[in-house]
mmCIF file of C-alpha atoms in Angstrom:
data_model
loop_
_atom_site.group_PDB
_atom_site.id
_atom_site.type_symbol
_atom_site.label_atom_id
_atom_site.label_comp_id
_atom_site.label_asym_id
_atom_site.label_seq_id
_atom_site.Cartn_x
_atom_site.Cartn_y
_atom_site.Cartn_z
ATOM 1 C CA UNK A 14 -13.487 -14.243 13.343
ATOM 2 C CA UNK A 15 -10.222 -12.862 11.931
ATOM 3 C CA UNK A 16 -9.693 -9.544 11.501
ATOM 4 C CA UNK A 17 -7.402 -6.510 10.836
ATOM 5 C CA UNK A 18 -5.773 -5.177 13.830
ATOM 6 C CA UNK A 19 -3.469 -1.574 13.597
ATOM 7 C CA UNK A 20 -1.393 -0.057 16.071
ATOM 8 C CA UNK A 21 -1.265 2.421 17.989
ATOM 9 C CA UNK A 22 -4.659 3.902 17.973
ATOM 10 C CA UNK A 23 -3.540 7.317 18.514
ATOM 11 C CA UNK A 24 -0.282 8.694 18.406
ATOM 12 C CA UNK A 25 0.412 12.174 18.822
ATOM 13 C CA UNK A 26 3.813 13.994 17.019
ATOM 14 C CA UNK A 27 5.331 16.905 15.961
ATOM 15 C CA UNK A 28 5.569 18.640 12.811
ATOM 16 C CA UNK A 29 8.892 17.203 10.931
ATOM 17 C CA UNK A 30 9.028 13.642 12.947
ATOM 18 C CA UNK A 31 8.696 10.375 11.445
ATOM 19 C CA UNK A 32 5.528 8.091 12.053
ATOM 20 C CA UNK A 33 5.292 4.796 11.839
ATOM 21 C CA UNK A 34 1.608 3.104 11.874
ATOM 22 C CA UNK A 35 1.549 -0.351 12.103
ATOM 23 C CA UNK A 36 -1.233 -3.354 10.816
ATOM 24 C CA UNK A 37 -1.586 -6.926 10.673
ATOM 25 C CA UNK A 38 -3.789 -7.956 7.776
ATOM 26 C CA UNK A 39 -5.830 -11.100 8.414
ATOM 27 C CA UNK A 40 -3.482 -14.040 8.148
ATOM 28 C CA UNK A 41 -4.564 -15.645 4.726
ATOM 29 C CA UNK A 42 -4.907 -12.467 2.660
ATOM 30 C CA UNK A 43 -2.738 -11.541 0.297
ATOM 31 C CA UNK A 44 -3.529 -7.863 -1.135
ATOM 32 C CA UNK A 45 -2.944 -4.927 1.491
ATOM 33 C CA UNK A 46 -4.302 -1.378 1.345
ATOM 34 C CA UNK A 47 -4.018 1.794 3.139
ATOM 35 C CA UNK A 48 -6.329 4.648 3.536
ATOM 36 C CA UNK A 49 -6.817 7.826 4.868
ATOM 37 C CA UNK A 50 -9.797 10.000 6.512
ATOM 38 C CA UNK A 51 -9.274 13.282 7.245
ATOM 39 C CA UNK A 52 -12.168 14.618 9.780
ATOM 40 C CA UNK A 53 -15.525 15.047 8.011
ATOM 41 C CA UNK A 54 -13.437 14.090 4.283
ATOM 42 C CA UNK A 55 -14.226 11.101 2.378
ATOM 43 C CA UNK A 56 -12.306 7.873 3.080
ATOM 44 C CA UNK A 57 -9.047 8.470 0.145
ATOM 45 C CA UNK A 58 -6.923 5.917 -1.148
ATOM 46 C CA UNK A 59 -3.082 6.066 -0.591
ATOM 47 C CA UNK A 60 -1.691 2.859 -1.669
ATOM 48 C CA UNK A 61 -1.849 -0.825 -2.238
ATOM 49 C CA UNK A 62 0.488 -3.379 -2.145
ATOM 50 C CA UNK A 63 0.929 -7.025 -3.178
ATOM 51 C CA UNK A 64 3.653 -9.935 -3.548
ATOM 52 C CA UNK A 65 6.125 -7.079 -1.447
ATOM 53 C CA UNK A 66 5.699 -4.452 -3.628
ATOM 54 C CA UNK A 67 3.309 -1.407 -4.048
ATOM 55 C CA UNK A 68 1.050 -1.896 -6.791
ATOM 56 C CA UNK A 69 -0.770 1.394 -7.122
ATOM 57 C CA UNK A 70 -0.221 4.602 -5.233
ATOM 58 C CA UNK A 71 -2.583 7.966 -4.901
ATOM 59 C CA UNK A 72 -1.082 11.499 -5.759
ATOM 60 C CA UNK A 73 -0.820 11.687 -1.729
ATOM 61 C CA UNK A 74 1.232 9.425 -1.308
ATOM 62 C CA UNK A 75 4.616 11.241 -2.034
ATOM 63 C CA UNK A 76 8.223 10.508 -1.378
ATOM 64 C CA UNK A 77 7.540 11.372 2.559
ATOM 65 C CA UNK A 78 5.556 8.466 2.306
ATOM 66 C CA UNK A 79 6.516 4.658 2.254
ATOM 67 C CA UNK A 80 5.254 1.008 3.131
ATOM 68 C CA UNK A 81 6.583 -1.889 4.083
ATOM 69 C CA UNK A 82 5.912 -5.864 4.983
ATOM 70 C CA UNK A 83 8.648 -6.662 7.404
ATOM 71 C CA UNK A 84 7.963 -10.324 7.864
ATOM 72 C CA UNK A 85 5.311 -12.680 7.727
ATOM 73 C CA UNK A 86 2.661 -10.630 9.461
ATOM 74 C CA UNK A 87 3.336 -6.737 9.562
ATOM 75 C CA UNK A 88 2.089 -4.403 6.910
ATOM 76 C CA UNK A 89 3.361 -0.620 7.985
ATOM 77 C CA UNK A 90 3.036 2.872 6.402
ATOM 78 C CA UNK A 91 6.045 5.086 7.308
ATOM 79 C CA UNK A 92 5.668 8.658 7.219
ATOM 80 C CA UNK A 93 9.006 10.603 6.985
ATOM 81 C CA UNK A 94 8.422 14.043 7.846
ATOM 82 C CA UNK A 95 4.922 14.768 9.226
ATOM 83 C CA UNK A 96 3.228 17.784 8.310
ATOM 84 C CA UNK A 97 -0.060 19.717 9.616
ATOM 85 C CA UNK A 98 -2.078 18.054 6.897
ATOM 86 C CA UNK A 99 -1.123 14.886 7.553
ATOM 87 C CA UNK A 100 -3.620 14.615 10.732
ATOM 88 C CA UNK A 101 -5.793 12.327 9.858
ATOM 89 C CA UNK A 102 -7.569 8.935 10.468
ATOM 90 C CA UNK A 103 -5.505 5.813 8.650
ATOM 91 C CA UNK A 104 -7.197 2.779 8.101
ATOM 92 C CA UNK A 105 -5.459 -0.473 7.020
ATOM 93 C CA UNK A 106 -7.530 -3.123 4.470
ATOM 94 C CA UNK A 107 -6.447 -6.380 3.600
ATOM 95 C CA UNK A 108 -8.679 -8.844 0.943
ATOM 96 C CA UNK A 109 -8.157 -12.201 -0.165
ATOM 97 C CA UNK A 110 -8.304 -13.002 -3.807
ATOM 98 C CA UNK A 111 -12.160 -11.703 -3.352
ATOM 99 C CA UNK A 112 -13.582 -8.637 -3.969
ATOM 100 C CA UNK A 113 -14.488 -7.522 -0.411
ATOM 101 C CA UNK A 114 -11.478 -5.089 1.766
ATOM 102 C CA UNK A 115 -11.997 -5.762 5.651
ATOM 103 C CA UNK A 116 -10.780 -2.997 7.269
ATOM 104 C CA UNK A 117 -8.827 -2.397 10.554
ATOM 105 C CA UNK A 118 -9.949 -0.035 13.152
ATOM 106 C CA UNK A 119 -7.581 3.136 12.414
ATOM 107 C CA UNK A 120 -5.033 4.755 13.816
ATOM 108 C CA UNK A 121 -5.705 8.598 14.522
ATOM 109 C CA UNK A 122 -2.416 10.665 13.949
ATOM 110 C CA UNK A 123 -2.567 14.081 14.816
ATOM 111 C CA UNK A 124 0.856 15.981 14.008
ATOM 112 C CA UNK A 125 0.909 19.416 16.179
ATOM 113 C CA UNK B 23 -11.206 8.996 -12.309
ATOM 114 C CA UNK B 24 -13.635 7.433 -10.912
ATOM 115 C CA UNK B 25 -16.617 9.134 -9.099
ATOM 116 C CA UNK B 26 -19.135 7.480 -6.658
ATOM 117 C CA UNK B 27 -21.537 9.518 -5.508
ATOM 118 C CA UNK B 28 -24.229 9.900 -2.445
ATOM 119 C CA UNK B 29 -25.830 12.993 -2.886
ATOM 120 C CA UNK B 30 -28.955 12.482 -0.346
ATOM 121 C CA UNK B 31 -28.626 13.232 3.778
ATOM 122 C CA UNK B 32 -28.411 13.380 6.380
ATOM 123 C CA UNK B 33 -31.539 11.025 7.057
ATOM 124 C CA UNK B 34 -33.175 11.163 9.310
ATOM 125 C CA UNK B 35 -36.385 8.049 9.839
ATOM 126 C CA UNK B 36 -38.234 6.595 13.273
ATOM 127 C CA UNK B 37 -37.549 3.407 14.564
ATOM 128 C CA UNK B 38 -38.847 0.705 12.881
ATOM 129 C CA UNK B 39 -38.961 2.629 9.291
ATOM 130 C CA UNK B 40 -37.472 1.773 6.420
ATOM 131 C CA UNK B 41 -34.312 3.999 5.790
ATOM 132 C CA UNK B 42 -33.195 3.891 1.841
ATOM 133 C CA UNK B 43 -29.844 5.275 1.034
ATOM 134 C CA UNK B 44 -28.908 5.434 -2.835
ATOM 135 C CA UNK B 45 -25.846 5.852 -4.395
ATOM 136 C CA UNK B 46 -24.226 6.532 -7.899
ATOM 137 C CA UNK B 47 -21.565 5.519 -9.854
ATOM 138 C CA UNK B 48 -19.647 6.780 -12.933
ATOM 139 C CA UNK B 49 -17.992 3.954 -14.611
ATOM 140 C CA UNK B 50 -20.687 1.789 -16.738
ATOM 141 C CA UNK B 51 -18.411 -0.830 -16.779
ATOM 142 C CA UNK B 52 -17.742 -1.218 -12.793
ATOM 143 C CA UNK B 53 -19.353 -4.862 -11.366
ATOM 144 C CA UNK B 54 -19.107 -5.546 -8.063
ATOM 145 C CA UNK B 55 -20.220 -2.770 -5.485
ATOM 146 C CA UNK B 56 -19.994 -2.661 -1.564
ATOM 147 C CA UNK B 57 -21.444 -0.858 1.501
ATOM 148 C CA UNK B 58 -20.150 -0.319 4.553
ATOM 149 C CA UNK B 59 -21.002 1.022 7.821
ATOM 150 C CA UNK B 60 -19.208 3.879 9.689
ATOM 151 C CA UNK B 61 -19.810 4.721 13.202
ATOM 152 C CA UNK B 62 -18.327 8.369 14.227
ATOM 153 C CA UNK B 63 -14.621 7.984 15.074
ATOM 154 C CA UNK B 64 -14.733 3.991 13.782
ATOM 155 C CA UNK B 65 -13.391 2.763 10.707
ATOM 156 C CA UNK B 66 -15.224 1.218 7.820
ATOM 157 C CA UNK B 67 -17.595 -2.103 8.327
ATOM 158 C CA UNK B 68 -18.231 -4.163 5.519
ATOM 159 C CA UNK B 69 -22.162 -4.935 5.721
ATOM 160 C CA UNK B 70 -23.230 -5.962 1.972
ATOM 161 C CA UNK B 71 -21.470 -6.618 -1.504
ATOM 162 C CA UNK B 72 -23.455 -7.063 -4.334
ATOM 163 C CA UNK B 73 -22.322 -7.919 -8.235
ATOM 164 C CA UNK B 74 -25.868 -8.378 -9.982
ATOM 165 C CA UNK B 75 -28.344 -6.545 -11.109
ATOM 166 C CA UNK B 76 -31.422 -7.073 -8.866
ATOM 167 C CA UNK B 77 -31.684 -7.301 -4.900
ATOM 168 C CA UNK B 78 -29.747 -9.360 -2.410
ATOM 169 C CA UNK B 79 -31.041 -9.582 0.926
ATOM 170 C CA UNK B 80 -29.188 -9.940 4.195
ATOM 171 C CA UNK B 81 -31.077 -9.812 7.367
ATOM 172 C CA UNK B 82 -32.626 -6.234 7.356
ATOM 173 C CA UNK B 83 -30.423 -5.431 4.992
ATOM 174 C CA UNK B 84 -31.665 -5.189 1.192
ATOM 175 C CA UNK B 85 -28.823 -4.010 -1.408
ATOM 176 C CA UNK B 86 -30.321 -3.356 -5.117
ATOM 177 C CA UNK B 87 -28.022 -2.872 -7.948
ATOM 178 C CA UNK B 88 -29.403 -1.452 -11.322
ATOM 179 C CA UNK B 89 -26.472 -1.414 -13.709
ATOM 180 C CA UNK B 90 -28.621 0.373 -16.513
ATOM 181 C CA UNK B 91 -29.094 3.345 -14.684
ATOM 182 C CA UNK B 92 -25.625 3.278 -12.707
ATOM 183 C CA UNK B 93 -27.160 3.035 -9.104
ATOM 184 C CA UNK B 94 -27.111 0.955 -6.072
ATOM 185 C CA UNK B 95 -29.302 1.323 -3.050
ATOM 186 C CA UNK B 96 -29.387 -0.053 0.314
ATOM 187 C CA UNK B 97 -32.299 -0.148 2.046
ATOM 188 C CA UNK B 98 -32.670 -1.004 5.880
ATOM 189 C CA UNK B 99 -36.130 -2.317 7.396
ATOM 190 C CA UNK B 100 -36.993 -2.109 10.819
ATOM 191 C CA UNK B 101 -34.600 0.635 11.351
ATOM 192 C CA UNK B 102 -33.127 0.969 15.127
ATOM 193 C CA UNK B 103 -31.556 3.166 16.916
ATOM 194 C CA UNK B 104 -28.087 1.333 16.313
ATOM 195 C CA UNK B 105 -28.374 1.741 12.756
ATOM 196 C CA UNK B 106 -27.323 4.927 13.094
ATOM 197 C CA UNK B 107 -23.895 5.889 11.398
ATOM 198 C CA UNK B 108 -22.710 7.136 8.223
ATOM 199 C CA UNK B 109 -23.017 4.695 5.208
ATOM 200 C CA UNK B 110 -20.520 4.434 2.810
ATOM 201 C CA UNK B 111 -20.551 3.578 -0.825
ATOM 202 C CA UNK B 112 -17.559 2.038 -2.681
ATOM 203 C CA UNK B 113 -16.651 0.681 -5.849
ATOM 204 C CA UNK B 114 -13.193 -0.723 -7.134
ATOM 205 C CA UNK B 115 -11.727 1.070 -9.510
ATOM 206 C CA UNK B 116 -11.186 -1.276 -12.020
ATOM 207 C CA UNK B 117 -12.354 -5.496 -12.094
ATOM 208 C CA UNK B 118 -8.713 -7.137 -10.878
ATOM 209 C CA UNK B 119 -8.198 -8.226 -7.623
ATOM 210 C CA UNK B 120 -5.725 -5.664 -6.811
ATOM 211 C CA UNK B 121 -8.214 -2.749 -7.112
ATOM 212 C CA UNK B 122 -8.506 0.044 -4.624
ATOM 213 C CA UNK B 123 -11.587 1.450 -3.693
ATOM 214 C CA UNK B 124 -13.459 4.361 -4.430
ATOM 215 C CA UNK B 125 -15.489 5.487 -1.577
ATOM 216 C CA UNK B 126 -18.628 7.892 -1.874
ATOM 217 C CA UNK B 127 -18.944 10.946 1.114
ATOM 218 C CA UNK B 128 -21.352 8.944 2.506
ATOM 219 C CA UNK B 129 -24.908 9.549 4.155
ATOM 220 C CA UNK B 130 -25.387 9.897 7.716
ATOM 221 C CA UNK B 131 -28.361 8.076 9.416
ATOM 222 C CA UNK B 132 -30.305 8.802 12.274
ATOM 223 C CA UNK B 133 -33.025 6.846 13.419
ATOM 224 C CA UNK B 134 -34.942 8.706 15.870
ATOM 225 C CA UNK B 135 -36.492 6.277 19.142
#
């Protein structure tokens, strides 16, 4: 069964670097989401994204923040300039013209 | 903006109980509706959608909907031990495809052996 796949699964950085988490949405969808969890939070929008550009973005997700679909396959969230708040579980969703988001299984950034 | 919420939990029922989890939504005007499982350091799994009023049934899995009142339910028979999780409630913001999703807190589950 297809699914969502994100990379890494952890990655560990310092206050001020530059993140970049990675996903590949299932193959035939065409709308693309990411989310955030911060420990014990709820699960928060950041932004969405279809036909290469964002379509909706949360308050969060400010100017150190920015996605992009490099090719064919790759859906990635950039974060310029990590800060303490930023740790946080990030979950990429992908749907098809459907209602239901299939999620991928995270990527835990924790920015020391 | 809008609010989903899940106010009950933690729950805590035996094996082989029914657990019932309810959940709450702001917008009157919001139709389709989704739960999904969360295991403790996993991400989101979709297990039910629902988009009319009344009861779908998947497996052990029951989701009601009651549009009237602004509530949607999920209700797990035979509960085991690998139900346990957190159980998340979310509804898209608005009807196009393009909608996020707003996600209630959740309620945790245990289901005691």
């Amino acid at each position: 069964e297809p699914e969502v796949t994100q990379t890494p699964s952890h990655q560990v950085t310092q206050m001020g670097q530059e993140v970049i988490l990675r996903c590949v949405p299932i193959s035939n969808h065409l709308y693309f989401y990411w989310y955030r969890q911060i420990l014990g939070q709820k699960v928060e929008f950041l932004v969405s994204f279809y036909n290469n550009e964002i379509s909706e973005k949360s308050e969060i997700f400010d100017d150190q923040f920015s996605v992009e679909r490099p090719d064919g396959s790759n859906f990635t969230l950039k974060i310029r300039s990590t800060k303490l708040e930023d740790s946080a579980m990030y979950f990429c969703a992908s749907k098809d013209s459907y209602y239901e988001q299939y999620f991928g299984p995270g990527t835990r950034l924790t920015v020391t | 903006q809008k609010e989903v919420e899940q106010n009950s939990g933690p729950l805590s029922v035996p094996e082989g109980a029914i657990a019932s989890l309810n959940c709450t939504y702001s917008d009157r005007g919001s139709q389709s509706f989704f739960w999904y499982r969360q295991y403790s350091g996993k991400s989101p799994e979709l297990i039910m959608s629902i988009y009319s009023n009344g009861d779908k049934e998947d497996g052990r899995f029951t989701a009601q909907l009651n549009k009237a009142s602004q509530y949607v339910s999920l209700l797990i028979r035979d509960s085991q031990p690998s139900d346990s999780a957190t159980y998340l409630c979310a509804v898209p913001d608005y009807t196009g495809a393009n909608s996020k999703l707003t996600f209630g807190k959740g309620i945790t589950l245990s289901v005691r052996p």
